[in-house]
Amino acid sequence: MKPDMSVNLAGIPLRNPVMTASGTFGYGEEFSDYCDLESIGAFVTKGLSLKPRAGNPTPRIVETPGGMLNAIGLQNVGIDAFISKKVPFFRSVDTPAIANYFGNTVEEYVEMTRRLDAIPEVAALEINISCPNVKQGGIVFGTDPDCAASVVGACREATVKPLIVKLSPNVTDIVSMARACEDAGADCLSLINTLTGMAIDLNRRRPVLANITGGFSGPAFKPIALRMVWQVARAVKVPIIGIGGIMNATDALEFILAGATAVQVGTASFISPNAAQQIAADMEAWLAANNVADIKDLIGALEV
Ligand SMILES: Cc1cc2nc3c(=O)[nH]c(=O)nc-3n(C[C@H](O)[C@H](O)[C@H](O)COP(=O)(O)O)c2cc1C
C-alpha cells in the first residue's frame, strides 16, 4: 500500500512534508530543470525586500567541516521585480509557492506583508525575523521576544494568508521566542535559521568571509536544530517546520518524530539540486518498508 504522505500546514495542503529552504532554491524556476517541483510539498523563495539588494561583497560562502558559512547579505530582486518576473512561473507549477521576506523596520515588514498578501500565486508568507531593527539600535527582531512579537503582530494584521514565522537560533531561550510569536498571531513556526559563525584563513591572518561572520548551516548543526524543534514542539500548538542540516530521508523523519509537521531542505540542494525530491521519495519508501500507512502518525511520535 502506498503511504499517505500528505500533511496540512496551517491550512495549506501539501502532497508531502518536504519543502525547500529560503535562499537555497532561488525563486523555484532556477531549479525546475533539476528538481521536479511537483514531487515536493512546497518551495520557498529567496528572502525578499521592498527594494532590490546586491548583497555583501565576496567571498561570501565558505565550506567548513560538515557545513558551510554564508554571508550573502540577503541579495534579492526586490518586490516589484519579484511580482513582474518571478511570480508568473508559479502559475505553471501545481505546488504551493511560499514567499520569504524581511525588513529593517516594523513598517517595512508590514508593507512587504501587504504587497505579498495581494499576490494570489503566493500560498503563504514566511517572515525572516533574523534581521536588525534599525529603529531600535540594530537589535535583531528574532532575538528579543517583545521585538519579535511587535513585528509578528503587525504583520498578522496585514495578511489573511497563513503566516509562518522563521525563528533564529541565536538566542538562549528558543521556547520563549516561539511562544511570543505564537501569541502574536503566527500560524506556523519554522526553525531554525542559520547560526552565526566565522572562519579564519591562518596564512593570510584574515577572516575568510568579507563580512567576517556568516550564517552556519549544514549537517554539523542538525543536532542543535533537532533539539530546538523538539523543545518548541512541546511548548506551542501551531504546526512547526523543521530546518537544519537535513541531508536525507532519515534526517527528515527524525525532525517529524521530534514534532515537525513539515521540513525544509537547504544546504543539501547545493550538493544535489534534486535533494528535496529524493528525500521525499526516500521518506515514502521508508514508510512503506516500515508499514506506516500515514506520515501524520509519525508527527511528534518520539518516545521519551
Ligand atoms: C546561501 C544561503 C542563503 C540563505 N538565505 C536565506 C534567506 O534569504 N532567508 C532565510 O530566511 N533563510 C535563508 N537561509 C537559511 C536557510 O533557509 C536555512 O534556514 C538554513 O540554511 C538551515 O538549513 P540547512 O542546514 O538545511 O541549510 C539561507 C541559507 C543559505 C545556506
Short mmCIF file of C-alpha atoms and ligand atoms in Angstrom, two decimals:
data_model
loop_
_atom_site.label_atom_id
_atom_site.label_comp_id
_atom_site.label_asym_id
_atom_site.label_seq_id
_atom_site.Cartn_x
_atom_site.Cartn_y
_atom_site.Cartn_z
CA MET A 1 0.00 0.00 0.00
CA LYS A 2 1.17 3.49 -0.88
CA PRO A 3 1.60 5.51 2.34
CA ASP A 4 -0.33 8.75 2.73
CA MET A 5 2.38 11.44 2.66
CA SER A 6 0.05 14.46 2.72
CA VAL A 7 0.06 16.96 5.57
CA ASN A 8 -1.86 20.13 6.28
CA LEU A 9 0.35 23.04 7.22
CA ALA A 10 -1.70 25.79 8.84
CA GLY A 11 -4.39 25.40 6.17
CA ILE A 12 -2.08 24.72 3.21
CA PRO A 13 -2.47 21.16 1.93
CA LEU A 14 0.93 19.68 0.99
CA ARG A 15 1.31 16.46 -1.06
CA ASN A 16 4.24 15.60 1.21
CA PRO A 17 6.07 17.38 4.06
CA VAL A 18 9.26 18.23 2.12
CA MET A 19 9.86 21.87 1.25
CA THR A 20 12.93 23.76 0.07
CA ALA A 21 14.54 26.35 2.37
CA SER A 22 14.75 30.06 1.59
CA GLY A 23 17.94 31.26 -0.08
CA THR A 24 18.96 27.81 -1.26
CA PHE A 25 16.47 27.32 -4.12
CA GLY A 26 16.33 30.66 -5.95
CA TYR A 27 12.73 31.60 -6.76
CA GLY A 28 11.88 28.00 -7.73
CA GLU A 29 12.24 28.37 -11.50
CA GLU A 30 16.08 28.23 -11.40
CA PHE A 31 15.90 24.67 -10.01
CA SER A 32 12.97 23.44 -12.10
CA ASP A 33 15.20 21.72 -14.71
CA TYR A 34 16.93 19.69 -11.96
CA CYS A 35 14.23 19.06 -9.37
CA ASP A 36 10.63 18.06 -10.13
CA LEU A 37 8.77 20.74 -8.19
CA GLU A 38 5.57 18.68 -8.39
CA SER A 39 7.26 15.91 -6.37
CA ILE A 40 7.82 18.10 -3.32
CA GLY A 41 5.41 19.65 -0.84
CA ALA A 42 6.20 23.35 -1.38
CA PHE A 43 9.06 25.67 -2.32
CA VAL A 44 10.17 28.83 -0.54
CA THR A 45 11.61 31.88 -2.31
CA LYS A 46 14.82 33.73 -1.58
CA GLY A 47 14.22 36.36 1.12
CA LEU A 48 12.50 39.39 -0.43
CA SER A 49 12.65 43.08 0.48
CA LEU A 50 10.96 46.30 -0.69
CA LYS A 51 13.99 47.39 -2.72
CA PRO A 52 16.39 45.13 -4.68
CA ARG A 53 19.61 44.31 -2.80
CA ALA A 54 23.03 43.47 -4.24
CA GLY A 55 24.11 41.64 -1.10
CA ASN A 56 27.53 41.62 0.57
CA PRO A 57 31.00 41.77 -1.04
CA THR A 58 32.67 38.43 -1.85
CA PRO A 59 33.92 35.99 -0.62
CA ARG A 60 30.54 35.30 0.91
CA ILE A 61 30.42 31.49 1.06
CA VAL A 62 32.92 29.10 2.66
CA GLU A 63 32.74 25.36 3.25
CA THR A 64 33.52 24.16 6.78
CA PRO A 65 33.75 20.60 8.14
CA GLY A 66 30.20 19.25 7.95
CA GLY A 67 28.68 22.52 6.88
CA MET A 68 29.03 25.94 5.32
CA LEU A 69 29.02 29.61 6.22
CA ASN A 70 27.22 32.18 4.11
CA ALA A 71 27.14 35.95 4.23
CA ILE A 72 25.11 36.55 1.06
CA GLY A 73 23.61 39.65 2.68
CA LEU A 74 20.02 38.95 1.60
CA GLN A 75 20.64 39.67 -2.09
CA ASN A 76 17.28 39.68 -3.90
CA VAL A 77 15.41 41.21 -6.81
CA GLY A 78 13.04 43.30 -4.67
CA ILE A 79 9.25 43.05 -4.52
CA ASP A 80 8.48 44.80 -7.85
CA ALA A 81 10.72 42.54 -9.96
CA PHE A 82 9.51 39.55 -7.94
CA ILE A 83 5.94 40.31 -9.00
CA SER A 84 6.72 41.02 -12.66
CA LYS A 85 9.50 38.45 -13.31
CA LYS A 86 9.25 35.61 -10.79
CA VAL A 87 5.56 35.16 -9.87
CA PRO A 88 4.36 34.28 -13.44
CA PHE A 89 6.32 30.99 -13.22
CA PHE A 90 4.33 29.97 -10.13
CA ARG A 91 1.19 29.61 -12.30
CA SER A 92 2.84 26.78 -14.25
CA VAL A 93 3.55 24.64 -11.17
CA ASP A 94 0.94 22.78 -9.16
CA THR A 95 2.88 23.20 -5.89
CA PRO A 96 2.46 25.93 -3.25
CA ALA A 97 4.98 28.77 -3.51
CA ILE A 98 5.85 30.40 -0.19
CA ALA A 99 7.34 33.90 -0.09
CA ASN A 100 10.11 34.51 2.46
CA TYR A 101 10.73 38.20 3.29
CA PHE A 102 12.28 40.65 5.69
CA GLY A 103 12.54 44.33 6.57
CA ASN A 104 14.65 46.64 8.69
CA THR A 105 11.73 48.28 10.50
CA VAL A 106 8.28 47.09 11.56
CA GLU A 107 6.83 49.41 8.89
CA GLU A 108 8.91 47.74 6.15
CA TYR A 109 7.79 44.27 7.28
CA VAL A 110 4.15 45.42 7.25
CA GLU A 111 4.48 46.96 3.78
CA MET A 112 6.04 43.73 2.47
CA THR A 113 3.26 41.71 4.10
CA ARG A 114 0.60 43.85 2.37
CA ARG A 115 2.31 43.58 -1.03
CA LEU A 116 2.70 39.79 -0.75
CA ASP A 117 -0.82 39.32 0.61
CA ALA A 118 -2.17 40.76 -2.66
CA ILE A 119 -0.46 38.08 -4.83
CA PRO A 120 -2.86 35.14 -5.44
CA GLU A 121 0.01 32.88 -6.60
CA VAL A 122 1.69 33.11 -3.18
CA ALA A 123 0.22 30.40 -0.92
CA ALA A 124 1.74 31.54 2.39
CA LEU A 125 4.20 34.03 3.85
CA GLU A 126 7.35 33.19 5.78
CA ILE A 127 8.78 36.12 7.79
CA ASN A 128 12.51 36.05 8.40
CA ILE A 129 12.94 37.83 11.74
CA SER A 130 16.75 37.34 11.85
CA CYS A 131 17.26 40.96 10.77
CA PRO A 132 18.32 44.07 12.70
CA ASN A 133 15.70 46.64 13.68
CA VAL A 134 17.37 49.87 12.56
CA LYS A 135 14.93 51.96 14.63
CA GLN A 136 15.88 50.13 17.84
CA GLY A 137 19.67 50.34 17.79
CA GLY A 138 20.07 47.38 15.45
CA ILE A 139 18.70 44.75 17.84
CA VAL A 140 17.80 41.66 15.81
CA PHE A 141 13.99 41.23 15.82
CA GLY A 142 14.29 37.50 16.35
CA THR A 143 16.50 37.67 19.43
CA ASP A 144 14.13 39.61 21.69
CA PRO A 145 10.62 38.26 22.44
CA ASP A 146 8.97 41.72 22.66
CA CYS A 147 10.60 42.90 19.45
CA ALA A 148 9.59 39.68 17.67
CA ALA A 149 6.02 39.92 18.97
CA SER A 150 5.68 43.52 17.78
CA VAL A 151 6.69 42.68 14.21
CA VAL A 152 4.67 39.44 14.05
CA GLY A 153 1.57 41.14 15.50
CA ALA A 154 1.79 43.99 12.98
CA CYS A 155 2.25 41.58 10.04
CA ARG A 156 -0.62 39.43 11.29
CA GLU A 157 -2.99 42.38 10.83
CA ALA A 158 -1.75 42.92 7.28
CA THR A 159 -2.50 39.47 5.82
CA VAL A 160 -5.15 36.79 5.65
CA LYS A 161 -2.66 34.29 4.23
CA PRO A 162 -1.04 31.68 6.50
CA LEU A 163 1.81 33.43 8.34
CA ILE A 164 4.92 31.36 9.06
CA VAL A 165 7.49 32.92 11.39
CA LYS A 166 11.08 31.71 10.90
CA LEU A 167 12.97 31.64 14.18
CA SER A 168 16.62 32.49 14.76
CA PRO A 169 18.73 30.01 16.77
CA ASN A 170 20.98 32.85 18.00
CA VAL A 171 19.10 33.01 21.31
CA THR A 172 19.45 31.49 24.76
CA ASP A 173 15.78 30.50 25.07
CA ILE A 174 14.14 29.38 21.81
CA VAL A 175 10.92 28.43 23.63
CA SER A 176 10.20 31.97 24.84
CA MET A 177 10.75 33.26 21.30
CA ALA A 178 8.40 30.62 19.90
CA ARG A 179 5.69 31.40 22.46
CA ALA A 180 5.97 35.16 21.82
CA CYS A 181 5.49 34.60 18.07
CA GLU A 182 2.59 32.20 18.56
CA ASP A 183 0.86 34.62 20.95
CA ALA A 184 1.36 37.45 18.44
CA GLY A 185 -0.55 35.53 15.77
CA ALA A 186 1.86 33.24 13.90
CA ASP A 187 0.01 30.35 12.19
CA CYS A 188 3.16 28.24 11.96
CA LEU A 189 6.79 28.41 13.12
CA SER A 190 9.78 27.40 11.00
CA LEU A 191 13.09 26.71 12.71
CA ILE A 192 15.96 27.15 12.54
CA ASN A 193 17.64 29.87 10.53
CA THR A 194 21.45 29.85 10.39
CA LEU A 195 23.66 30.10 13.48
CA THR A 196 26.25 32.90 13.42
CA GLY A 197 29.81 31.63 12.89
CA MET A 198 33.14 32.60 11.39
CA ALA A 199 36.10 31.09 9.55
CA ILE A 200 39.73 32.27 9.63
CA ASP A 201 42.43 31.93 6.97
CA LEU A 202 45.53 31.34 9.12
CA ASN A 203 48.13 32.09 6.44
CA ARG A 204 46.52 35.38 5.47
CA ARG A 205 45.66 36.06 9.12
CA ARG A 206 42.28 37.31 7.93
CA PRO A 207 38.67 36.21 8.17
CA VAL A 208 37.66 34.12 5.15
CA LEU A 209 34.38 35.96 4.60
CA ALA A 210 34.50 39.62 3.55
CA ASN A 211 31.67 40.16 6.05
CA ILE A 212 33.85 38.49 8.79
CA THR A 213 30.91 36.49 10.20
CA GLY A 214 28.32 34.39 8.39
CA GLY A 215 25.41 32.01 8.91
CA PHE A 216 26.35 28.41 9.61
CA SER A 217 24.23 25.64 8.09
CA GLY A 218 24.51 22.01 7.04
CA PRO A 219 24.71 18.57 8.66
CA ALA A 220 27.04 19.61 11.52
CA PHE A 221 24.31 21.76 13.06
CA LYS A 222 21.43 19.29 12.71
CA PRO A 223 21.58 18.19 16.40
CA ILE A 224 21.05 21.80 17.52
CA ALA A 225 18.10 22.25 15.15
CA LEU A 226 16.58 18.93 16.20
CA ARG A 227 16.85 19.87 19.88
CA MET A 228 15.19 23.25 19.27
CA VAL A 229 12.35 21.72 17.22
CA TRP A 230 11.72 19.16 19.95
CA GLN A 231 11.68 21.84 22.69
CA VAL A 232 9.38 24.17 20.71
CA ALA A 233 7.01 21.38 19.64
CA ARG A 234 6.29 20.61 23.28
CA ALA A 235 5.58 24.28 24.05
CA VAL A 236 3.32 25.54 21.24
CA LYS A 237 0.11 24.45 19.50
CA VAL A 238 0.84 25.77 15.99
CA PRO A 239 2.50 23.46 13.44
CA ILE A 240 6.28 23.50 13.07
CA ILE A 241 8.56 23.26 10.06
CA GLY A 242 11.88 21.64 10.99
CA ILE A 243 15.00 23.03 9.27
CA GLY A 244 18.71 22.40 9.81
CA GLY A 245 21.17 20.06 8.19
CA ILE A 246 18.61 17.76 6.59
CA MET A 247 20.61 15.75 4.06
CA ASN A 248 18.49 12.62 3.65
CA ALA A 249 15.17 10.95 4.48
CA THR A 250 16.43 9.70 7.85
CA ASP A 251 17.24 13.25 8.94
CA ALA A 252 13.83 14.48 7.74
CA LEU A 253 11.96 11.70 9.57
CA GLU A 254 13.86 12.48 12.78
CA PHE A 255 12.52 16.06 12.63
CA ILE A 256 8.97 14.73 12.09
CA LEU A 257 9.32 12.45 15.12
CA ALA A 258 10.60 15.42 17.14
CA GLY A 259 7.34 17.23 16.35
CA ALA A 260 7.69 18.89 12.94
CA THR A 261 4.71 18.70 10.56
CA ALA A 262 6.97 19.53 7.59
CA VAL A 263 10.67 20.04 6.89
CA GLN A 264 12.80 22.32 4.73
CA VAL A 265 15.91 21.23 2.86
CA GLY A 266 18.61 23.92 2.41
CA THR A 267 22.34 23.23 2.12
CA ALA A 268 21.67 19.74 0.66
CA SER A 269 20.34 21.39 -2.53
CA PHE A 270 23.84 22.82 -3.16
CA ILE A 271 25.25 19.29 -3.21
CA SER A 272 22.40 17.81 -5.21
CA PRO A 273 19.81 20.17 -6.73
CA ASN A 274 17.13 17.47 -6.54
CA ALA A 275 17.86 16.65 -2.87
CA ALA A 276 14.34 17.65 -1.75
CA GLN A 277 12.72 15.43 -4.39
CA GLN A 278 14.96 12.49 -3.44
CA ILE A 279 14.29 12.97 0.27
CA ALA A 280 10.51 12.96 -0.30
CA ALA A 281 10.74 9.75 -2.36
CA ASP A 282 13.01 8.06 0.19
CA MET A 283 10.74 9.04 3.08
CA GLU A 284 7.81 7.42 1.32
CA ALA A 285 9.86 4.27 0.72
CA TRP A 286 10.82 4.17 4.42
CA LEU A 287 7.17 4.42 5.46
CA ALA A 288 6.20 1.63 3.07
CA ALA A 289 9.05 -0.59 4.29
CA ASN A 290 8.10 0.03 7.92
CA ASN A 291 4.34 -0.43 7.49
CA VAL A 292 3.50 3.16 8.36
CA ALA A 293 0.31 3.97 6.43
CA ASP A 294 0.26 7.70 7.16
CA ILE A 295 3.13 10.16 7.71
CA LYS A 296 0.88 12.08 10.13
CA ASP A 297 1.16 9.14 12.55
CA LEU A 298 4.87 9.99 12.97
CA ILE A 299 4.48 13.70 13.81
CA GLY A 300 5.71 14.14 17.38
CA ALA A 301 5.71 10.37 17.90
CA LEU A 302 9.13 10.35 19.57
CA GLU A 303 9.13 8.09 22.61
CA VAL A 304 10.96 9.68 25.54
C1 LIG B 1 23.24 30.53 0.94
C2 LIG B 1 22.10 30.62 1.91
C3 LIG B 1 21.19 31.68 1.82
C4 LIG B 1 20.13 31.77 2.74
N1 LIG B 1 19.23 32.81 2.59
C5 LIG B 1 18.16 32.86 3.44
C6 LIG B 1 17.16 33.89 3.28
O1 LIG B 1 17.22 34.72 2.36
N2 LIG B 1 16.14 33.92 4.18
C7 LIG B 1 16.02 33.00 5.19
O2 LIG B 1 15.05 33.06 5.96
N3 LIG B 1 16.93 32.00 5.34
C8 LIG B 1 17.99 31.93 4.49
N4 LIG B 1 18.91 30.90 4.64
C9 LIG B 1 18.74 29.91 5.74
C10 LIG B 1 18.12 28.61 5.22
O3 LIG B 1 16.83 28.82 4.69
C11 LIG B 1 18.06 27.55 6.35
O4 LIG B 1 17.30 28.06 7.43
C12 LIG B 1 19.44 27.16 6.87
O5 LIG B 1 20.37 27.10 5.80
C13 LIG B 1 19.44 25.84 7.63
O6 LIG B 1 19.08 24.75 6.83
P1 LIG B 1 20.15 23.76 6.10
O7 LIG B 1 21.11 23.31 7.14
O8 LIG B 1 19.32 22.67 5.51
O9 LIG B 1 20.82 24.59 5.05
C14 LIG B 1 19.98 30.80 3.75
C15 LIG B 1 20.90 29.74 3.84
C16 LIG B 1 21.94 29.63 2.93
C17 LIG B 1 22.90 28.47 3.06
#
